[in-house]
Coordinates of C-alpha atoms in Angstrom, one line a residue:
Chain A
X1 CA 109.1 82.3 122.1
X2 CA 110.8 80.6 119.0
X3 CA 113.5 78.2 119.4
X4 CA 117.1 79.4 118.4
X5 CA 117.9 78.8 114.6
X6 CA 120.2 76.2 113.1
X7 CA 122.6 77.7 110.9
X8 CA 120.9 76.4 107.9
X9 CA 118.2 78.8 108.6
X10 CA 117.3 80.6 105.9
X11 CA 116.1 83.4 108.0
X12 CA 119.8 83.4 109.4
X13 CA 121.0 83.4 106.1
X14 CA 119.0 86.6 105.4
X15 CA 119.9 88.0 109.2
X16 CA 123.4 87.3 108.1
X17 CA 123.3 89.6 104.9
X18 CA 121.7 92.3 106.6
X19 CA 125.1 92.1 108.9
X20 CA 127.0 92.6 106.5
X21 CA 125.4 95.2 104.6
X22 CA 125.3 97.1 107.9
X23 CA 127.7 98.1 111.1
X24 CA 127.9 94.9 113.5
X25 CA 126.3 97.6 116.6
X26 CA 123.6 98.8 114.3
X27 CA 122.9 95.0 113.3
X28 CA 122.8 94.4 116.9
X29 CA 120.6 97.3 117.7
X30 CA 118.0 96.4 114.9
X31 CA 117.9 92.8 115.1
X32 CA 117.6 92.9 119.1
X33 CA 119.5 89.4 119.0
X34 CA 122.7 88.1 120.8
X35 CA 125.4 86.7 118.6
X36 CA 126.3 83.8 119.5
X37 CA 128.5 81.5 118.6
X38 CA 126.8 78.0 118.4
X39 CA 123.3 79.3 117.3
X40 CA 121.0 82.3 117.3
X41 CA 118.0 83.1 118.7
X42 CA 115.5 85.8 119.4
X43 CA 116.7 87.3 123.0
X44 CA 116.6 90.6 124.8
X45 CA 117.7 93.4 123.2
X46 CA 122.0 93.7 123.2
X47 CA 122.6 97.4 122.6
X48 CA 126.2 96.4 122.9
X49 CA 128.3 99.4 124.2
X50 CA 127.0 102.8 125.2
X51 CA 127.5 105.3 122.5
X52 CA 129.6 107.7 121.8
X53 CA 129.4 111.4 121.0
X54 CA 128.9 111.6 116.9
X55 CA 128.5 114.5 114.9
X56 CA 125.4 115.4 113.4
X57 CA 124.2 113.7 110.2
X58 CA 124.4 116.2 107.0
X59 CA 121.7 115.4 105.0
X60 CA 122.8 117.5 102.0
X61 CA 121.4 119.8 99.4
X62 CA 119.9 119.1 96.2
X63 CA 118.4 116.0 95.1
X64 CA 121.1 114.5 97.5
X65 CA 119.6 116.0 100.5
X66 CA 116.1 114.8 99.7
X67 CA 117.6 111.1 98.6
X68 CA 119.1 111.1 102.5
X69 CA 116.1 112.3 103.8
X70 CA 114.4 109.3 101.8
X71 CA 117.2 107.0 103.3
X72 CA 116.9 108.4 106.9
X73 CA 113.3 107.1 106.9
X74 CA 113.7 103.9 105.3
X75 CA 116.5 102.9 107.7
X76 CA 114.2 103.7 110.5
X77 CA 111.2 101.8 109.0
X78 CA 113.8 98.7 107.7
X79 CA 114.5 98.5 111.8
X80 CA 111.7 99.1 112.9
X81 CA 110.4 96.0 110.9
X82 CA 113.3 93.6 111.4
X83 CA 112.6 93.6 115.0
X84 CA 109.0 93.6 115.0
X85 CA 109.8 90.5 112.9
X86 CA 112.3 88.5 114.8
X87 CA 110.2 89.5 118.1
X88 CA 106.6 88.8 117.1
X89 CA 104.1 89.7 119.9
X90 CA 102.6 86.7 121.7
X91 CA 100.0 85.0 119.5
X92 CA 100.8 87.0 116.5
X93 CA 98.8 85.5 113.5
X94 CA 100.5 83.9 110.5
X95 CA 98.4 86.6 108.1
X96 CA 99.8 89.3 110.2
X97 CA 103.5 88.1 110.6
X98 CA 103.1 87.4 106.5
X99 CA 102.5 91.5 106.7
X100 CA 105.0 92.4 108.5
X101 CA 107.8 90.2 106.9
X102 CA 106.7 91.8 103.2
X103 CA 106.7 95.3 104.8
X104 CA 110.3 94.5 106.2
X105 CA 111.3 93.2 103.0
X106 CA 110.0 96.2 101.8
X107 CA 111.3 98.6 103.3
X108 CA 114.8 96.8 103.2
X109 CA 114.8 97.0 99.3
X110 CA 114.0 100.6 100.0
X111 CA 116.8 100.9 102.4
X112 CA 119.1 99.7 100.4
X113 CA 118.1 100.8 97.2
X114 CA 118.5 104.4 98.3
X115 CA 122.4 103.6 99.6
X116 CA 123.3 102.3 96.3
X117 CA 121.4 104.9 94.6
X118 CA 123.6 107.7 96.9
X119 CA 126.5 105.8 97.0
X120 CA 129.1 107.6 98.7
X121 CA 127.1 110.8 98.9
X122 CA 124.6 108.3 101.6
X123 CA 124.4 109.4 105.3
X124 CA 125.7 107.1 107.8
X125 CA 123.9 103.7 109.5
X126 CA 121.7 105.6 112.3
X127 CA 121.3 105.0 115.6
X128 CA 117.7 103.5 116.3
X129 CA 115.8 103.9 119.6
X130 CA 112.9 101.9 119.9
X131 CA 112.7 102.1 123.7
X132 CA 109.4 103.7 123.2
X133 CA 107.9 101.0 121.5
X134 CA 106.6 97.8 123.1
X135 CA 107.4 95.1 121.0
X136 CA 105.2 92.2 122.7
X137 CA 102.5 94.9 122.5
X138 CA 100.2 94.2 119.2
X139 CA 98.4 97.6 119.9
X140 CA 102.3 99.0 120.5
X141 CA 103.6 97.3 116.9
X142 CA 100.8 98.1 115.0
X143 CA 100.1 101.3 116.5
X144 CA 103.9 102.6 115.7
X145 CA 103.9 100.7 112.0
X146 CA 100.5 103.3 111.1
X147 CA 102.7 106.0 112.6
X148 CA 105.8 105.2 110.3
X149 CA 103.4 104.5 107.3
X150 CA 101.8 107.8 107.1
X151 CA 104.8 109.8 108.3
X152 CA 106.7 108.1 105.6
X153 CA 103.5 109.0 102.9
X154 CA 103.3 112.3 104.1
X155 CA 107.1 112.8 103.5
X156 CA 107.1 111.8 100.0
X157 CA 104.3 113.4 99.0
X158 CA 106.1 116.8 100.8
X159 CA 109.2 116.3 99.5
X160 CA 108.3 115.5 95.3
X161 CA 108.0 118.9 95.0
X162 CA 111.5 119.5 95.8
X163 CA 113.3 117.2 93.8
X164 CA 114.7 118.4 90.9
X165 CA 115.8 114.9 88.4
X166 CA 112.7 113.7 86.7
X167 CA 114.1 110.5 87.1
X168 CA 114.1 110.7 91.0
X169 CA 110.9 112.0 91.3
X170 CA 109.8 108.5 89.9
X171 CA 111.7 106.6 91.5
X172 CA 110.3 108.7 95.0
X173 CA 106.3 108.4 93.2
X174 CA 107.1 104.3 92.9
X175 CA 108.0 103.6 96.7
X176 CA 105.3 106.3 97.9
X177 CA 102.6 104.7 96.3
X178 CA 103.9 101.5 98.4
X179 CA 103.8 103.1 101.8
X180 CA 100.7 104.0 101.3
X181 CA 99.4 100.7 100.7
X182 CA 101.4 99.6 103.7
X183 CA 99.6 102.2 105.9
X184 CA 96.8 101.0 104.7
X185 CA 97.2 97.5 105.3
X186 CA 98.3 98.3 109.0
X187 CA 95.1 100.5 109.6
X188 CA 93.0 97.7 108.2
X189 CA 94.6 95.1 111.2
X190 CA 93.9 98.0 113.4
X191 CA 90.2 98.4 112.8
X192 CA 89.1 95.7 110.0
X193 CA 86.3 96.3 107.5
X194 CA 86.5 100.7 108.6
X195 CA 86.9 103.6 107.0
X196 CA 90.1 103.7 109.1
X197 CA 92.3 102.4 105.6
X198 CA 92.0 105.5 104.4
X199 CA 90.5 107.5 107.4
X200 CA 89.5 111.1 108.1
X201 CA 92.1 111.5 110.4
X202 CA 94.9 111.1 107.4
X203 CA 92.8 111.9 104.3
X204 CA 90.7 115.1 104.1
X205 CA 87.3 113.9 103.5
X206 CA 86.6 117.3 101.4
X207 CA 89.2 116.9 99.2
X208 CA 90.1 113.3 99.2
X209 CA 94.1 114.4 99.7
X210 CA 96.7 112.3 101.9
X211 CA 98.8 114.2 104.0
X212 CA 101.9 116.1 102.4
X213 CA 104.2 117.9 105.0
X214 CA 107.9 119.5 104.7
X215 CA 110.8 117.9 106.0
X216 CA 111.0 120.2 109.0
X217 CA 107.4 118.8 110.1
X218 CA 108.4 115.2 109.7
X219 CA 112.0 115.3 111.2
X220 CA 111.1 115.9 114.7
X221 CA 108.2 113.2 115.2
X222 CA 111.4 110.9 113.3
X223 CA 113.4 111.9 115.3
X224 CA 112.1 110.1 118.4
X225 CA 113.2 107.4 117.3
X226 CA 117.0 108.3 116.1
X227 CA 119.8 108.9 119.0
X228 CA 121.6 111.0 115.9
X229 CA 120.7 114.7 115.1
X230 CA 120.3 114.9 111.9
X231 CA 120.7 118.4 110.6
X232 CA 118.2 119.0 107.4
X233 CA 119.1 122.7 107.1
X234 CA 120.7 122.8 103.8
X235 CA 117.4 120.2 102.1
X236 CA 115.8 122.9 99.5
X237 CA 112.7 124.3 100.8
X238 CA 111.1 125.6 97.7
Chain B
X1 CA 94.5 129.4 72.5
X2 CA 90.4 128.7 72.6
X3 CA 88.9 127.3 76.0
X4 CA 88.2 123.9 75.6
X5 CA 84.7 123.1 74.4
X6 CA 82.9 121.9 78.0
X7 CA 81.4 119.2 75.3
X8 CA 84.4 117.7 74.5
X9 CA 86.2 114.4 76.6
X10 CA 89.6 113.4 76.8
X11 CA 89.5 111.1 74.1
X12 CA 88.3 113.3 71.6
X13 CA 92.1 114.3 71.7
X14 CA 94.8 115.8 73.6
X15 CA 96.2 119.2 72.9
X16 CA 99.9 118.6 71.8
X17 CA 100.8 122.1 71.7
X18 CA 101.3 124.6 74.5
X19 CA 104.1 122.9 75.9
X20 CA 104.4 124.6 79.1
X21 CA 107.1 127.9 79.2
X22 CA 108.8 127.6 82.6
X23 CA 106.5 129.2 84.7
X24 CA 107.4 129.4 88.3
X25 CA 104.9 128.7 90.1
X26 CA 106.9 129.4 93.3
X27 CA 106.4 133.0 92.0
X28 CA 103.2 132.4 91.9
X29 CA 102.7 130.8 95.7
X30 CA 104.7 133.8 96.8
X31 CA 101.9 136.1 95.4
X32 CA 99.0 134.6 96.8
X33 CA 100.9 135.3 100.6
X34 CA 102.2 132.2 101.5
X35 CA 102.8 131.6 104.8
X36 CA 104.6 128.7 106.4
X37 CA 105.6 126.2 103.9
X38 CA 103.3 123.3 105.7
X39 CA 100.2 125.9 105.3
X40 CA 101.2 126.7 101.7
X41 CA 100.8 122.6 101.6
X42 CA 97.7 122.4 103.4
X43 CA 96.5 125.1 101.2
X44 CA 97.7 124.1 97.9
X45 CA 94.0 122.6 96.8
X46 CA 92.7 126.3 97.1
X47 CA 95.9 127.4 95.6
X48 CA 95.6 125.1 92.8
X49 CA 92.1 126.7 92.0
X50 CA 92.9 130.5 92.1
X51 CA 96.1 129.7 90.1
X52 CA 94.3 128.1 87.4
X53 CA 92.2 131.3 86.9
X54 CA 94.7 133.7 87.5
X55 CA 97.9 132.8 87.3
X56 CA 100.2 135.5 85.7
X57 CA 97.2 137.3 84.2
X58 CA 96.7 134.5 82.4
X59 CA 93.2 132.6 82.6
X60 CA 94.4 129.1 82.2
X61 CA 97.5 127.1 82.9
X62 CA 99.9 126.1 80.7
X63 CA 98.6 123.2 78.2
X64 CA 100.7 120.3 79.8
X65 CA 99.0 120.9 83.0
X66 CA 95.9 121.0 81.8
X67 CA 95.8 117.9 79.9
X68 CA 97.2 116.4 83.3
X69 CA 94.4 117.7 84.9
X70 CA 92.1 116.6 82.5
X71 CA 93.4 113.3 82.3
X72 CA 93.5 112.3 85.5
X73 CA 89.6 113.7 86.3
X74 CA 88.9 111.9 83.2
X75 CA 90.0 108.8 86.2
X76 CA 88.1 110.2 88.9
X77 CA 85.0 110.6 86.8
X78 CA 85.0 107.0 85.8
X79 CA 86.0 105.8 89.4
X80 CA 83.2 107.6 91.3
X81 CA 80.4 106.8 89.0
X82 CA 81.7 103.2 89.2
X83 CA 81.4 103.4 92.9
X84 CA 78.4 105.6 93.1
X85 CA 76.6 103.2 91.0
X86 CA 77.7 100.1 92.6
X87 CA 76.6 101.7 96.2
X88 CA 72.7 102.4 94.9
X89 CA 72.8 98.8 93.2
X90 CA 70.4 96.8 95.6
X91 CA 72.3 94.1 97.1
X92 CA 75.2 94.5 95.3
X93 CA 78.1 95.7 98.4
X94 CA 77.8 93.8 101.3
X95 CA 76.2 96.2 104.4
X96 CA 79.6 94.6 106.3
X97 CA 82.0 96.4 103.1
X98 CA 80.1 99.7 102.9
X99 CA 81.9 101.6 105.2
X100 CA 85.4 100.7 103.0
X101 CA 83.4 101.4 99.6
X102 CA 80.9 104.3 100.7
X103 CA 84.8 105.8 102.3
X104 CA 86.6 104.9 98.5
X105 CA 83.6 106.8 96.9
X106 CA 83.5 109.6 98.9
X107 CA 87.1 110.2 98.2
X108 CA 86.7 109.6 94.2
X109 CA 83.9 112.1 94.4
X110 CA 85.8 114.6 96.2
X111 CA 88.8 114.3 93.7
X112 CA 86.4 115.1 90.6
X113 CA 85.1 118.5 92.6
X114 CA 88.9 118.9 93.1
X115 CA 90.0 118.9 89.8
X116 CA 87.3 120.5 88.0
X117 CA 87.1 123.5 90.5
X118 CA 90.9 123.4 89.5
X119 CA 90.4 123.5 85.8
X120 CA 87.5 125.6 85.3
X121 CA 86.5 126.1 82.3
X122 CA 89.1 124.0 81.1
X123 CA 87.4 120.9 82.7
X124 CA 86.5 118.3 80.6
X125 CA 83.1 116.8 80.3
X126 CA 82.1 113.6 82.2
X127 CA 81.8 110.6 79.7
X128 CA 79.2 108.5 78.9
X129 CA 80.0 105.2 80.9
X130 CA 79.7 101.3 80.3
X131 CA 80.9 99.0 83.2
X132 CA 80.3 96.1 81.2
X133 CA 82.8 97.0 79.1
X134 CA 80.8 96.1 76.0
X135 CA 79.3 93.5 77.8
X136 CA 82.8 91.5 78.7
X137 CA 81.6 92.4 82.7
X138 CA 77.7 91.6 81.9
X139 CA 77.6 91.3 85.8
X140 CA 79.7 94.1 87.4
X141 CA 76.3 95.3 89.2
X142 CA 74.9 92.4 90.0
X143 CA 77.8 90.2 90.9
X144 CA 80.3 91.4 93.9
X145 CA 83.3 89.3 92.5
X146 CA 83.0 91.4 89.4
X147 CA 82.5 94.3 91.0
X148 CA 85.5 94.2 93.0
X149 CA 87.5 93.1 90.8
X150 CA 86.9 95.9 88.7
X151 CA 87.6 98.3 91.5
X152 CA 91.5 96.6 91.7
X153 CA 91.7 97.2 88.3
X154 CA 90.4 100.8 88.4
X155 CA 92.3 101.5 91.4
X156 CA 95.5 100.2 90.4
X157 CA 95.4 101.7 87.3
X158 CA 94.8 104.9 89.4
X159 CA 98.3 104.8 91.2
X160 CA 100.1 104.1 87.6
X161 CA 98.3 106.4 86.2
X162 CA 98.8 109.5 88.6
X163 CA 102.7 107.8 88.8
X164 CA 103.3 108.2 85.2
X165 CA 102.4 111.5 85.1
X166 CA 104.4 113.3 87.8
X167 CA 107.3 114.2 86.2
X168 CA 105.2 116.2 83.7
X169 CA 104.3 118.4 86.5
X170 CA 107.6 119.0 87.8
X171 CA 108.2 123.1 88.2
X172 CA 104.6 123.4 89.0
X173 CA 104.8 122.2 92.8
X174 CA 101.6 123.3 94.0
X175 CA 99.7 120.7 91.7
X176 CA 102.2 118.1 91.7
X177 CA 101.9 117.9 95.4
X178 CA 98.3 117.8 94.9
X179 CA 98.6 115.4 92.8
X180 CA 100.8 112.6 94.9
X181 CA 97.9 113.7 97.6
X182 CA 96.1 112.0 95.5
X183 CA 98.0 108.9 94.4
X184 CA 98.6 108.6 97.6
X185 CA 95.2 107.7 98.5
X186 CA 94.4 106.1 95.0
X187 CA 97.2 103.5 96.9
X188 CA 95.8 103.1 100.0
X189 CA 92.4 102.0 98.2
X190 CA 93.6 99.8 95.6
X191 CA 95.4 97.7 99.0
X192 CA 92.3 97.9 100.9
X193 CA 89.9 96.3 98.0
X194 CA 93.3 93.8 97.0
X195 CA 93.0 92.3 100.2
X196 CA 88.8 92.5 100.4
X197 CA 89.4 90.3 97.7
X198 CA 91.7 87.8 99.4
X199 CA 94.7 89.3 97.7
X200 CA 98.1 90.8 99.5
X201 CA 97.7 94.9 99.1
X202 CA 100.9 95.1 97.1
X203 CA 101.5 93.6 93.6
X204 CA 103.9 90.9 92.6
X205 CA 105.8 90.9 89.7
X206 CA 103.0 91.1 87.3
X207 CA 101.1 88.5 88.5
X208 CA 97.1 89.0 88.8
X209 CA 93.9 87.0 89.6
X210 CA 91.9 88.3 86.7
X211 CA 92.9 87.4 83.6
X212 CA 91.0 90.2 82.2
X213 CA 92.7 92.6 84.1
X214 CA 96.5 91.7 82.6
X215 CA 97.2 94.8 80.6
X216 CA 96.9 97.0 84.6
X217 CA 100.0 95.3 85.5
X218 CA 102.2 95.1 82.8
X219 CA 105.3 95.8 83.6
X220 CA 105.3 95.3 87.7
X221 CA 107.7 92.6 88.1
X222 CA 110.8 94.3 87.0
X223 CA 113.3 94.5 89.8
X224 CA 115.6 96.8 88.1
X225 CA 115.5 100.5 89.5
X226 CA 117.7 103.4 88.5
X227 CA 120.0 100.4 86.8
X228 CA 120.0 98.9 90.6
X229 CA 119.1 95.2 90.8
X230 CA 117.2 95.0 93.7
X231 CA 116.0 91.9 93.7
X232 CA 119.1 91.2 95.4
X233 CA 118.6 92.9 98.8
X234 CA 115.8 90.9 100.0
X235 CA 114.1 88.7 96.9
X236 CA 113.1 88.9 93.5
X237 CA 109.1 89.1 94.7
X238 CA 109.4 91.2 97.7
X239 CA 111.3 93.9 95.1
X240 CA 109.1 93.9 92.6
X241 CA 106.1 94.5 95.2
X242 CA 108.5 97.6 96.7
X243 CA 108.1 99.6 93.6
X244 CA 104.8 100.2 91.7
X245 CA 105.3 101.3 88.0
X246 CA 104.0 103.8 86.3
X247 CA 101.9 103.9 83.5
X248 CA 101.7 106.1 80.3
X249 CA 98.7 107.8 79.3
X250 CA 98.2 105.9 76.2
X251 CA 98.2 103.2 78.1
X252 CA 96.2 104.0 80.7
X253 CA 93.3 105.2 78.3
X254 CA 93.2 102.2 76.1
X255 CA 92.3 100.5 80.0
X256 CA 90.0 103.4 81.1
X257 CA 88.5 103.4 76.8
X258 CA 86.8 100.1 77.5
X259 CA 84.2 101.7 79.8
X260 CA 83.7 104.9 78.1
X261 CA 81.1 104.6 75.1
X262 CA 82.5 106.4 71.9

């Protein structure tokens, strides 16, 4: 288990941007550390209060709609990462935390990319749930990274289609291209030197195409891991 | 407009009429019984193929899709020969990497049967290759490194290329889906054969081994997106590995020109 951090950390330095650029409980739930006052360190998860009811999250219509959609994943990715991150599984090796840091700095950039990009039209921080997910588990991390990977390829690739700006279609075809090469990455560690980068399971071998799926076929496997309902019904479907 | 002679390649000159009239080709989905939207998807590569012969009683698709088409098989021709070739060179792939290269060139290979059944007689012809590139890669069958580093390049280029061309498929969504499909995948080989080589699978900034290969990854350290400085979120390197960058075809075929013979 790593020692608690000075405050001249760097890594606290970054921890302490991404509490800022986020709500202090959805820092807390992400970053599954205890604030303390004296020093930091990686600890059991502090969910801090139950919640409380919320309304649903409006994804929107439009280009907007897709844009949140975009965002909804890349918060839940940009989580996922920062905690696989601050609580590496036992024995994790350097090359593979290396990984996993870029992929979290990633999918950070992403993150918070799309929220500028939306600006005030962005959905709310949402409410992660990682409970199903064993974090000291290598087989757990990596398994649930391939699963965010793809689902996050197979989104894009769905959803180009239905943007209408030119210009956010390309921004949408730069990050895509990215997951993909994060999925593949994670399949690698999974089963090195296989087929498995780009396997059968995910890429038709008679046509050589990735996965491309609607958002009301990526939402619910999503949504496993998001306490909010997130209501999609006004994205364009056509 | 005449068919396309079957004799002619991509370089002998892209059409620059027949800018595409606005076809819907939601219209055209809706004709050929679309169910579900995620079957449509999983259907669009048969989609794609009946559209391009009979798409509003037309027999070919608008120009701009066409030479989108034929552009990017133009790719897939050169990347599974390159791969094909490199597999039946004795001694060449490692027996420990063929299961990552024989998967790569079974995909490349199913991309040109993809786009050609999609452009018909509209496809262009297969080029007339040189790996060597004139003889600047003497070794690319005989030495691995070479090899490999020619499929980054190749690949790479791939993803910029197919990137770069999107947004001249948008209103067509069948074969813009089809064709992220395939980007898609283009991305997940050029990571796997980055990091064969000892390399991370994403790029950063612009920054690459092979000196030779400069000109793929011009342009892939800029940190500025939609007039958002990203760099700031995270770091300079980590943002300009989040976004690849597209290429335009111009570009992309004075690359791809070095290994076709004129």
């Amino acid at each position: 288990m790593t020692t608690p951090r000075t405050p001249d950390d760097p890594e606290l330095a970054f921890l302490d941007r991404l509490a800022h650029a986020a709500s202090r409980r959805q820092f807390l739930q992400w970053a599954g550390i205890t604030l303390g006052v004296a020093a930091i360190g990686c600890g059991s998860d502090d969910m801090g209060t139950g919640p409380t009811p919320e309304t649903d999250v409006m994804l929107g219509s439009g280009d907007v709609g897709i844009l949140n959609y975009a965002y909804a994943l890349e918060q839940l990715e940009a989580a996922f990462y920062v905690k696989a991150v601050m609580q590496p599984y036992a024995g994790m090796p350097a090359a593979e935390l290396a990984i996993l840091t870029d992929i979290r700095d990633h999918e950070i950039t992403h993150r918070e990319f799309l929220k500028a990009a939306l600006g005030t039209a962005a959905i709310r921080d949402l409410d992660v749930d990682f409970t199903g997910i064993d974090f000291t588990s290598r087989a757990s991390v990596l398994g649930a990274a391939r699963v965010f990977e793809d689902l996050g390829v197979a989104a894009y690739n769905g959803a180009g289609r239905l943007i209408q700006d030119a210009g956010y279609l390309l921004l949408a075809g730069k990050i895509v291209s990215v997951e993909a090469r994060h999925a593949s990455a994670i399949r690698d560690l999974l089963n090195p030197g296989s087929a498995d980068f780009a396997g059968d399971d995910v890429v038709t071998a008679s046509s050589g195409l990735d996965r491309a799926l609607v958002p009301a076929d990526v939402l619910p496997s999503a949504g496993a891991y998001v306490t909010d309902s997130i209501d999609a019904s006004q994205l364009p479907t056509a | 407009m005449p068919q396309r002679p079957t004799t002619q390649t991509i370089l002998d000159g892209i059409d620059p009429d027949l800018l595409a009239h606005a076809v819907s080709r939601r219209d055209a989905l809706s004709h050929l019984g679309r169910g579900a939207a995620g079957a449509a998807l999983a259907t669009a590569p048969v989609a794609l193929g009946v559209m391009a012969r009979s798409a509003f009683g037309r027999s070919r698709m608008p120009g701009q899709v066409v030479d989108v088409l034929n552009f990017a098989l133009t790719l897939e021709y050169l990347e599974a020969e390159f791969y094909a070739t490199g597999l039946d060179a004795g001694g060449l792939v490692p027996a420990s990497d063929r299961p990552v290269i024989m998967q790569i060139a079974k995909h490349e290979a199913a991309h040109v049967a993809l786009l050609k059944g999609a452009l018909g007689g509209e496809a262009v012809a297969k080029p007339t290759f040189d790996f060597t590139a004139g003889g600047a890669f003497a070794d690319v069958f005989a030495n691995y490194a070479t090899f490999m580093a020619l499929a980054q390049g190749f690949e790479d280029t791939g993803v910029r290329a197919y990137k770069g061309q999107a947004g001249n498929l948008i209103g067509d969504g069948a074969t813009l889906t089809t064709a992220l499909q395939i980007h898609s995948v283009e991305a997940r080989h050029a990571a796997q054969v980055r990091r064969m080589r000892g390399q991370k699978g994403w790029i950063t900034n612009a920054s690459t081994d092979v000196a030779a290969l400069q000109a793929v990854y011009a342009g892939e350290g800029t940190t500025s997106q939609g007039g958002v400085n990203t760099a700031a979120f995270t770091s300079a390197s980590a943002a300009s590995e989040a976004f690849d960058e597209p290429l335009g075809m111009d570009d992309v075929l004075a690359i791809a020109g070095m290994f076709i013979q004129t």
